[in-house]
Amino acid sequence: LTNVNLAIDNILAKIYYVQPSITSFTMTPATTEYEIGTTIPSNTLTFAWAVNKEITSQSLTDCTIELTDRESIYGEDLSSTKSFVLSISDGENSASASKKISFLYPIYYGCCAEGEYNNDFILALENKKLTASNKMSYNFDCGSGEYAYFATPTNMKVTSAWVNGFQSDVEEVAVVEHTNASGYKSSYTITRFSNSGLGVFVAEVK
């Protein structure tokens, strides 16, 4: 009879078994993209989560947590791209969730007249985008005598762009040492469309 009861219990356990899952995983502050050169101070990043059932183990990247914890604080300074992976297990199956914080270079772009190509010139361009690639669309509104400029990390230099479906070459006008708003120094290339006064248009870098 005991063996029969155990067998029935095992069958019922399999029938009503619930896979472990992470029902929520949040990070505070929620910002996932920072300008390179920024440092997130230690004990600033807080993670909180919830699970759907009792678990037998859990871990969170570079954080010390107990089995019953549902919150943790990252205790180190952070200034480079990092992923935080939360993993749980019920002894049979596991589940995971992740948060990634990226530190990215800014790309600057906009319209202005010719001037001295230096760090101030780059910072004066009206648009700024944190990105890992120059491949995106850029909106310009260039008045008379103004050129459409890109200022990018040298390894993301823009060499051509598509406007109204046609490929247009751009010309390199300078390479300068750029210091961004976070104090990070790197080589930047300034390029522009050859003609001024192009008006309102969208350029796509592929």
Coordinates of N, CA and C in Angstrom, one line a residue:
L1 N 0.8 -1.2 0.0 CA 0.0 0.0 0.0 C 0.9 1.3 0.0
T2 N 2.0 1.2 0.8 CA 2.9 2.4 0.9 C 3.5 2.7 -0.5
N3 N 3.9 1.6 -1.2 CA 4.5 1.8 -2.5 C 3.5 2.3 -3.5
V4 N 2.2 1.9 -3.4 CA 1.2 2.4 -4.3 C 0.9 3.9 -4.0
N5 N 0.9 4.3 -2.8 CA 0.7 5.7 -2.4 C 1.9 6.6 -3.0
L6 N 3.1 6.0 -2.8 CA 4.2 6.8 -3.3 C 4.2 6.9 -4.8
A7 N 3.8 5.9 -5.5 CA 3.6 5.9 -6.9 C 2.6 6.9 -7.4
I8 N 1.5 6.9 -6.7 CA 0.4 7.9 -7.0 C 0.9 9.3 -6.7
D9 N 1.6 9.5 -5.6 CA 2.1 10.9 -5.3 C 3.1 11.3 -6.4
N10 N 4.0 10.4 -6.9 CA 4.9 10.8 -7.9 C 4.2 11.1 -9.2
I11 N 3.1 10.4 -9.5 CA 2.4 10.7 -10.8 C 1.7 12.0 -10.7
L12 N 1.1 12.3 -9.5 CA 0.4 13.5 -9.3 C 1.4 14.7 -9.3
A13 N 2.6 14.5 -8.7 CA 3.6 15.5 -8.8 C 4.0 15.9 -10.2
K14 N 4.1 14.9 -11.1 CA 4.5 15.1 -12.4 C 3.3 15.8 -13.2
I15 N 2.1 15.4 -12.9 CA 0.9 16.0 -13.6 C 0.8 17.5 -13.2
Y16 N 1.0 17.8 -11.9 CA 0.8 19.2 -11.5 C 2.1 20.0 -11.4
Y17 N 3.2 19.4 -11.9 CA 4.5 20.1 -11.8 C 4.4 21.5 -12.6
V18 N 5.0 22.5 -12.0 CA 5.1 23.8 -12.6 C 6.6 24.2 -12.8
Q19 N 6.9 24.5 -14.0 CA 8.2 24.9 -14.4 C 8.6 26.2 -13.6
P20 N 9.8 26.3 -13.1 CA 10.2 27.6 -12.4 C 10.3 28.7 -13.4
S21 N 9.9 29.9 -13.0 CA 10.1 31.1 -13.9 C 10.3 32.3 -13.0
I22 N 11.0 33.3 -13.6 CA 11.2 34.6 -13.0 C 10.1 35.5 -13.5
T23 N 9.2 35.8 -12.6 CA 8.0 36.6 -13.0 C 8.2 38.0 -13.2
S24 N 9.3 38.5 -12.6 CA 9.7 39.9 -12.8 C 11.2 40.1 -12.4
F25 N 11.8 41.0 -13.1 CA 13.3 41.2 -12.8 C 13.5 42.7 -13.1
T26 N 13.7 43.5 -12.1 CA 13.9 45.0 -12.4 C 15.2 45.5 -11.9
M27 N 15.7 46.6 -12.5 CA 16.9 47.2 -12.1 C 16.7 48.7 -11.8
T28 N 17.2 49.2 -10.8 CA 17.1 50.6 -10.4 C 18.5 51.2 -10.2
P29 N 18.9 52.3 -10.9 CA 18.1 53.0 -11.9 C 17.9 52.1 -13.2
A30 N 16.8 52.4 -13.9 CA 16.5 51.5 -15.1 C 17.3 51.8 -16.3
T31 N 18.1 52.8 -16.3 CA 18.9 53.2 -17.5 C 19.8 52.1 -17.9
T32 N 19.8 51.8 -19.2 CA 20.7 50.7 -19.7 C 21.8 51.2 -20.6
E33 N 21.8 52.5 -21.0 CA 22.8 53.0 -21.8 C 23.4 54.3 -21.2
Y34 N 24.8 54.3 -21.1 CA 25.5 55.4 -20.5 C 26.6 55.8 -21.5
E35 N 26.9 57.1 -21.5 CA 28.1 57.6 -22.3 C 29.4 57.0 -21.7
I36 N 30.2 56.6 -22.6 CA 31.5 56.1 -22.2 C 32.3 57.2 -21.5
G37 N 32.9 56.8 -20.4 CA 33.6 57.7 -19.5 C 32.8 57.9 -18.2
T38 N 31.5 57.5 -18.2 CA 30.7 57.6 -17.0 C 31.0 56.5 -16.1
T39 N 30.9 56.7 -14.8 CA 31.1 55.7 -13.8 C 29.8 55.6 -12.9
I40 N 29.3 54.4 -12.8 CA 28.1 54.2 -11.9 C 28.7 53.8 -10.6
P41 N 28.6 54.6 -9.5 CA 29.2 54.3 -8.2 C 28.7 53.0 -7.6
S42 N 29.6 52.4 -6.8 CA 29.2 51.2 -6.1 C 28.0 51.4 -5.2
N43 N 27.3 50.3 -5.0 CA 26.1 50.3 -4.2 C 25.0 51.3 -4.8
T44 N 25.0 51.5 -6.1 CA 24.0 52.3 -6.8 C 23.0 51.4 -7.5
L45 N 23.4 50.4 -8.1 CA 22.5 49.5 -8.9 C 21.8 48.5 -7.9
T46 N 20.5 48.5 -8.0 CA 19.7 47.6 -7.1 C 18.8 46.7 -8.1
F47 N 18.9 45.5 -7.8 CA 18.1 44.5 -8.5 C 17.0 43.9 -7.6
A48 N 15.8 43.7 -8.2 CA 14.7 43.0 -7.5 C 14.0 42.1 -8.4
W49 N 13.5 41.0 -7.8 CA 12.9 40.0 -8.7 C 11.8 39.2 -7.9
A50 N 11.0 38.5 -8.7 CA 10.0 37.6 -8.1 C 10.0 36.3 -8.8
V51 N 9.7 35.2 -8.2 CA 9.6 33.9 -8.8 C 8.3 33.2 -8.5
N52 N 8.0 32.2 -9.3 CA 6.6 31.7 -9.3 C 6.4 30.5 -8.3
K53 N 7.5 30.0 -7.7 CA 7.4 28.8 -6.8 C 8.7 28.8 -5.9
E54 N 8.7 27.8 -5.0 CA 9.8 27.6 -4.2 C 11.0 27.1 -5.0
I55 N 12.2 27.6 -4.8 CA 13.4 27.2 -5.6 C 14.4 26.7 -4.6
T56 N 15.4 26.0 -5.2 CA 16.4 25.3 -4.5 C 17.8 26.0 -4.6
S57 N 17.9 26.9 -5.6 CA 19.1 27.7 -5.8 C 18.9 28.9 -6.6
Q58 N 19.7 29.9 -6.5 CA 19.7 31.1 -7.3 C 21.0 31.8 -7.3
S59 N 21.3 32.5 -8.3 CA 22.5 33.3 -8.4 C 22.3 34.5 -9.3
L60 N 23.1 35.6 -9.0 CA 23.1 36.8 -9.8 C 24.5 37.3 -10.0
T61 N 24.8 37.5 -11.2 CA 26.2 37.9 -11.6 C 26.9 38.8 -10.6
D62 N 28.0 38.4 -10.0 CA 28.9 39.2 -9.2 C 28.2 39.8 -8.0
C63 N 27.1 39.1 -7.6 CA 26.4 39.6 -6.4 C 26.2 38.4 -5.4
T64 N 26.3 38.6 -4.1 CA 26.2 37.6 -3.1 C 24.7 37.6 -2.6
I65 N 24.0 36.5 -2.9 CA 22.6 36.4 -2.5 C 22.3 35.1 -1.8
E66 N 21.4 35.1 -0.9 CA 20.9 33.9 -0.2 C 19.7 33.4 -0.9
L67 N 19.3 32.1 -0.6 CA 18.2 31.5 -1.3 C 16.9 32.3 -1.2
T68 N 16.7 32.9 0.0 CA 15.4 33.7 0.2 C 15.4 35.1 -0.3
D69 N 16.6 35.6 -0.7 CA 16.7 37.0 -1.1 C 15.9 37.2 -2.4
R70 N 15.3 38.4 -2.5 CA 14.6 38.8 -3.7 C 15.1 40.2 -4.1
E71 N 16.2 40.6 -3.6 CA 16.7 41.9 -3.9 C 18.2 41.9 -3.6
S72 N 19.0 42.6 -4.4 CA 20.5 42.7 -4.2 C 21.0 44.0 -4.7
I73 N 22.1 44.4 -4.2 CA 22.8 45.6 -4.6 C 24.2 45.3 -5.1
Y74 N 24.5 45.8 -6.3 CA 25.8 45.6 -6.9 C 26.8 46.5 -6.2
G75 N 27.9 45.9 -5.6 CA 28.8 46.6 -4.7 C 30.0 47.2 -5.3
E76 N 30.1 47.2 -6.6 CA 31.4 47.7 -7.2 C 31.0 48.9 -8.2
D77 N 32.1 49.7 -8.4 CA 31.9 50.8 -9.5 C 31.8 50.1 -10.8
L78 N 31.0 50.7 -11.7 CA 30.8 50.1 -13.0 C 31.1 51.2 -14.1
S79 N 32.0 50.9 -15.0 CA 32.3 51.9 -16.1 C 32.5 51.2 -17.4
S80 N 32.2 49.9 -17.6 CA 32.3 49.2 -18.8 C 31.1 48.3 -19.0
T81 N 30.8 48.0 -20.2 CA 29.6 47.2 -20.5 C 29.6 45.9 -19.8
K82 N 28.4 45.6 -19.2 CA 28.3 44.4 -18.3 C 26.9 43.8 -18.4
S83 N 26.7 42.5 -18.4 CA 25.4 41.9 -18.3 C 25.3 41.2 -16.9
F84 N 24.1 41.4 -16.3 CA 23.8 40.8 -15.0 C 22.7 39.7 -15.3
V85 N 23.1 38.4 -15.0 CA 22.2 37.3 -15.3 C 21.7 36.7 -14.0
L86 N 20.4 36.7 -13.8 CA 19.8 36.0 -12.7 C 19.3 34.6 -13.1
S87 N 19.8 33.6 -12.3 CA 19.4 32.2 -12.6 C 18.8 31.6 -11.4
I88 N 17.7 30.8 -11.6 CA 17.1 30.1 -10.5 C 16.9 28.6 -10.9
S89 N 16.7 27.8 -9.9 CA 16.5 26.4 -10.2 C 15.6 25.8 -9.1
D90 N 14.7 24.8 -9.5 CA 13.9 24.1 -8.5 C 14.5 22.7 -8.2
G91 N 15.7 22.4 -8.7 CA 16.3 21.1 -8.6 C 16.0 20.2 -9.8
E92 N 15.0 20.6 -10.6 CA 14.7 19.8 -11.8 C 15.0 20.6 -13.1
N93 N 14.5 21.9 -13.1 CA 14.6 22.8 -14.2 C 15.1 24.1 -13.7
S94 N 15.5 24.9 -14.7 CA 16.0 26.3 -14.3 C 15.4 27.3 -15.2
A95 N 15.6 28.6 -14.8 CA 15.2 29.7 -15.6 C 16.1 30.9 -15.4
S96 N 16.2 31.8 -16.3 CA 17.1 32.9 -16.2 C 16.5 34.2 -16.8
A97 N 17.0 35.3 -16.4 CA 16.7 36.6 -16.9 C 17.9 37.5 -16.8
S98 N 18.0 38.5 -17.7 CA 19.2 39.3 -17.7 C 18.9 40.8 -17.9
K99 N 19.9 41.6 -17.4 CA 19.9 43.0 -17.7 C 21.3 43.4 -18.2
K100 N 21.4 44.2 -19.2 CA 22.6 44.6 -19.8 C 22.8 46.1 -19.7
I101 N 23.9 46.6 -19.2 CA 24.3 48.0 -19.1 C 25.4 48.2 -20.1
S102 N 25.2 49.2 -21.0 CA 26.2 49.4 -22.1 C 26.7 50.8 -21.9
F103 N 28.0 50.9 -22.1 CA 28.7 52.2 -22.1 C 29.1 52.5 -23.6
L104 N 28.6 53.6 -24.2 CA 28.6 53.8 -25.6 C 29.3 55.1 -26.0
Y105 N 29.8 55.1 -27.2 CA 30.4 56.4 -27.7 C 29.2 57.2 -28.3
P106 N 29.3 58.5 -28.1 CA 28.3 59.4 -28.8 C 28.7 59.7 -30.2
I107 N 27.7 59.7 -31.1 CA 27.9 60.3 -32.4 C 27.2 61.6 -32.5
Y108 N 27.8 62.6 -33.0 CA 27.2 64.0 -33.1 C 26.9 64.2 -34.6
Y109 N 25.9 65.0 -34.9 CA 25.6 65.4 -36.2 C 24.7 66.6 -36.2
G110 N 24.7 67.3 -37.3 CA 23.9 68.5 -37.4 C 24.5 69.4 -38.5
C111 N 23.9 70.6 -38.7 CA 24.2 71.6 -39.7 C 24.9 72.8 -39.1
C112 N 25.9 73.2 -39.8 CA 26.6 74.5 -39.4 C 27.5 75.0 -40.5
A113 N 27.9 76.2 -40.4 CA 28.8 76.8 -41.3 C 30.2 76.2 -41.1
E114 N 31.1 76.4 -42.0 CA 32.5 76.0 -41.8 C 33.1 76.7 -40.6
G115 N 34.0 76.1 -39.9 CA 34.7 76.7 -38.8 C 35.9 76.0 -38.5
E116 N 36.5 76.3 -37.3 CA 37.7 75.6 -36.9 C 37.3 74.2 -36.4
Y117 N 37.8 73.2 -36.9 CA 37.5 71.8 -36.6 C 38.2 71.4 -35.3
N118 N 37.5 71.4 -34.2 CA 38.2 71.1 -33.0 C 37.1 70.5 -32.0
N119 N 37.4 70.3 -30.8 CA 36.5 69.7 -29.8 C 35.2 70.5 -29.7
D120 N 35.4 71.8 -29.6 CA 34.2 72.7 -29.4 C 33.3 72.6 -30.6
F121 N 33.9 72.4 -31.8 CA 33.0 72.3 -33.0 C 32.2 71.1 -32.9
I122 N 32.7 69.9 -32.5 CA 32.0 68.7 -32.3 C 30.8 68.9 -31.3
L123 N 31.2 69.4 -30.1 CA 30.2 69.6 -29.1 C 29.1 70.6 -29.5
A124 N 29.3 71.4 -30.4 CA 28.3 72.4 -30.9 C 27.3 71.8 -31.8
L125 N 27.6 70.7 -32.4 CA 26.6 70.0 -33.3 C 25.4 69.7 -32.5
E126 N 24.2 70.0 -33.1 CA 23.0 70.0 -32.2 C 22.4 68.6 -31.9
N127 N 22.9 67.6 -32.6 CA 22.3 66.2 -32.3 C 23.4 65.3 -31.7
K128 N 23.0 64.4 -30.8 CA 23.9 63.5 -30.2 C 23.2 62.2 -29.9
K129 N 23.8 61.1 -30.3 CA 23.3 59.8 -30.1 C 24.3 58.8 -29.6
L130 N 24.0 58.1 -28.5 CA 24.8 57.1 -28.0 C 24.6 55.8 -28.7
T131 N 25.6 55.2 -29.3 CA 25.4 54.1 -30.2 C 26.7 53.2 -30.3
A132 N 26.5 52.0 -30.7 CA 27.6 51.1 -31.0 C 27.9 51.0 -32.5
S133 N 27.1 51.7 -33.3 CA 27.2 51.6 -34.7 C 26.7 52.9 -35.3
N134 N 27.3 53.3 -36.5 CA 26.9 54.5 -37.2 C 25.7 54.2 -38.1
K135 N 25.3 53.0 -38.2 CA 24.2 52.6 -39.1 C 22.9 53.0 -38.6
M136 N 22.3 54.1 -39.0 CA 21.0 54.6 -38.6 C 20.7 55.8 -39.5
S137 N 19.5 56.4 -39.2 CA 19.0 57.6 -40.0 C 19.4 58.8 -39.2
Y138 N 19.7 59.9 -40.0 CA 20.1 61.2 -39.5 C 19.2 62.3 -40.1
N139 N 18.6 63.1 -39.3 CA 17.8 64.2 -39.8 C 18.6 65.5 -39.8
F140 N 18.6 66.2 -40.9 CA 19.3 67.4 -41.1 C 18.3 68.5 -41.6
D141 N 18.6 69.8 -41.2 CA 17.9 70.9 -41.7 C 19.0 72.1 -41.9
C142 N 19.5 72.1 -43.1 CA 20.7 73.0 -43.3 C 20.2 74.2 -44.1
G143 N 20.5 75.4 -43.5 CA 20.2 76.6 -44.1 C 21.3 77.0 -45.1
S144 N 21.2 78.2 -45.7 CA 22.1 78.7 -46.6 C 23.5 78.8 -46.0
G145 N 24.5 78.3 -46.7 CA 25.9 78.3 -46.2 C 26.2 77.3 -45.1
E146 N 25.2 76.5 -44.7 CA 25.5 75.4 -43.7 C 25.7 74.1 -44.4
Y147 N 26.6 73.3 -43.8 CA 26.9 71.9 -44.3 C 26.3 70.9 -43.3
A148 N 26.0 69.7 -43.8 CA 25.6 68.6 -42.9 C 26.8 67.9 -42.5
Y149 N 27.0 67.8 -41.2 CA 28.2 67.2 -40.6 C 27.9 66.0 -39.8
F150 N 28.9 65.0 -39.8 CA 28.9 63.9 -38.9 C 30.2 64.0 -38.1
A151 N 30.2 63.7 -36.8 CA 31.4 63.6 -36.0 C 31.3 62.3 -35.2
T152 N 32.1 61.3 -35.6 CA 32.0 60.0 -35.1 C 33.4 59.5 -34.6
P153 N 33.4 58.5 -33.7 CA 34.6 57.8 -33.4 C 35.3 57.4 -34.7
T154 N 36.6 57.5 -34.7 CA 37.3 57.2 -36.0 C 37.0 55.8 -36.5
N155 N 36.8 54.8 -35.6 CA 36.5 53.5 -36.1 C 35.0 53.3 -36.6
M156 N 34.2 54.4 -36.5 CA 32.8 54.4 -37.0 C 32.7 55.5 -38.0
K157 N 33.7 55.9 -38.7 CA 33.7 57.0 -39.6 C 32.7 56.7 -40.7
V158 N 31.9 57.8 -41.0 CA 30.9 57.7 -42.1 C 31.6 58.1 -43.4
T159 N 31.5 57.2 -44.4 CA 32.1 57.4 -45.7 C 31.1 57.6 -46.8
S160 N 29.8 57.2 -46.6 CA 28.8 57.5 -47.5 C 27.4 57.4 -46.8
A161 N 26.4 57.9 -47.5 CA 25.0 57.9 -46.9 C 24.0 57.9 -48.1
W162 N 22.8 57.4 -47.8 CA 21.8 57.3 -48.8 C 20.8 58.4 -48.5
V163 N 20.5 59.2 -49.5 CA 19.5 60.3 -49.5 C 18.5 60.1 -50.6
N164 N 17.2 59.9 -50.2 CA 16.2 59.7 -51.2 C 16.5 58.5 -52.1
G165 N 17.1 57.5 -51.5 CA 17.4 56.2 -52.3 C 18.7 56.3 -53.1
F166 N 19.4 57.4 -53.1 CA 20.6 57.5 -53.8 C 21.8 57.6 -52.9
Q167 N 22.9 56.9 -53.2 CA 24.1 57.0 -52.4 C 24.9 58.2 -52.6
S168 N 25.3 58.9 -51.6 CA 26.0 60.1 -51.7 C 27.3 60.0 -50.8
D169 N 28.4 60.3 -51.5 CA 29.7 60.3 -50.7 C 29.8 61.5 -49.8
V170 N 30.5 61.3 -48.7 CA 30.8 62.5 -47.8 C 32.3 62.6 -47.8
E171 N 32.8 63.8 -47.4 CA 34.2 64.1 -47.4 C 34.7 64.2 -46.0
E172 N 35.9 63.7 -45.7 CA 36.5 63.8 -44.4 C 37.2 65.2 -44.4
V173 N 36.9 65.9 -43.3 CA 37.5 67.3 -43.2 C 38.5 67.4 -42.0
A174 N 38.4 66.5 -41.0 CA 39.4 66.6 -39.9 C 39.3 65.3 -39.1
V175 N 40.4 65.1 -38.4 CA 40.5 64.1 -37.3 C 41.0 64.8 -36.1
V176 N 40.2 64.8 -35.0 CA 40.6 65.5 -33.8 C 40.5 64.7 -32.6
E177 N 41.2 65.1 -31.5 CA 41.0 64.4 -30.2 C 39.8 65.0 -29.5
H178 N 38.8 64.2 -29.3 CA 37.6 64.6 -28.7 C 37.5 64.2 -27.2
T179 N 37.0 65.2 -26.4 CA 36.7 64.9 -25.0 C 35.2 65.0 -24.8
N180 N 34.6 63.9 -24.5 CA 33.1 64.0 -24.4 C 32.7 64.6 -23.0
A181 N 31.4 64.7 -22.9 CA 30.8 65.4 -21.7 C 31.2 64.6 -20.4
S182 N 31.6 63.4 -20.5 CA 31.9 62.6 -19.4 C 33.4 62.5 -19.1
G183 N 34.2 63.3 -19.9 CA 35.6 63.5 -19.8 C 36.4 62.4 -20.5
Y184 N 35.8 61.6 -21.3 CA 36.5 60.5 -22.0 C 37.1 61.0 -23.3
K185 N 38.4 60.7 -23.5 CA 39.1 61.2 -24.7 C 39.3 60.1 -25.7
S186 N 39.0 60.4 -27.0 CA 39.2 59.5 -28.1 C 39.3 60.2 -29.4
S187 N 39.8 59.5 -30.4 CA 39.9 60.1 -31.7 C 38.6 60.1 -32.5
Y188 N 38.2 61.3 -33.0 CA 37.0 61.4 -33.8 C 37.3 62.0 -35.2
T189 N 36.5 61.5 -36.1 CA 36.6 61.9 -37.5 C 35.4 62.8 -37.8
I190 N 35.6 64.0 -38.4 CA 34.5 64.9 -38.8 C 34.4 64.7 -40.3
T191 N 33.2 64.4 -40.8 CA 32.9 64.3 -42.2 C 31.7 65.2 -42.5
R192 N 31.5 65.5 -43.8 CA 30.3 66.3 -44.2 C 29.9 66.0 -45.7
F193 N 28.7 66.4 -46.0 CA 28.3 66.4 -47.4 C 29.0 67.5 -48.1
S194 N 29.3 67.3 -49.3 CA 30.1 68.3 -50.1 C 29.4 69.6 -50.4
N195 N 28.1 69.6 -50.5 CA 27.4 70.8 -50.8 C 26.7 71.4 -49.6
S196 N 26.6 72.7 -49.5 CA 26.0 73.4 -48.4 C 24.5 73.7 -48.8
G197 N 23.7 74.2 -47.8 CA 22.4 74.6 -48.0 C 21.5 73.6 -48.6
L198 N 21.6 72.3 -48.1 CA 20.8 71.2 -48.7 C 19.3 71.2 -48.1
G199 N 19.0 72.0 -47.1 CA 17.7 72.1 -46.6 C 17.4 70.9 -45.7
V200 N 16.1 70.5 -45.7 CA 15.6 69.5 -44.8 C 15.8 68.1 -45.5
F201 N 16.5 67.2 -44.9 CA 16.6 65.8 -45.6 C 17.0 64.8 -44.5
V202 N 16.8 63.6 -44.9 CA 17.1 62.4 -44.0 C 18.2 61.7 -44.7
A203 N 19.3 61.4 -44.0 CA 20.4 60.6 -44.6 C 20.5 59.3 -43.8
E204 N 20.6 58.2 -44.5 CA 20.7 56.9 -43.9 C 22.1 56.3 -44.2
V205 N 22.7 55.9 -43.1 CA 24.0 55.2 -43.2 C 23.7 53.7 -43.1
K206 N 24.1 53.0 -44.1 CA 23.9 51.5 -44.1 C 25.1 50.7 -43.7

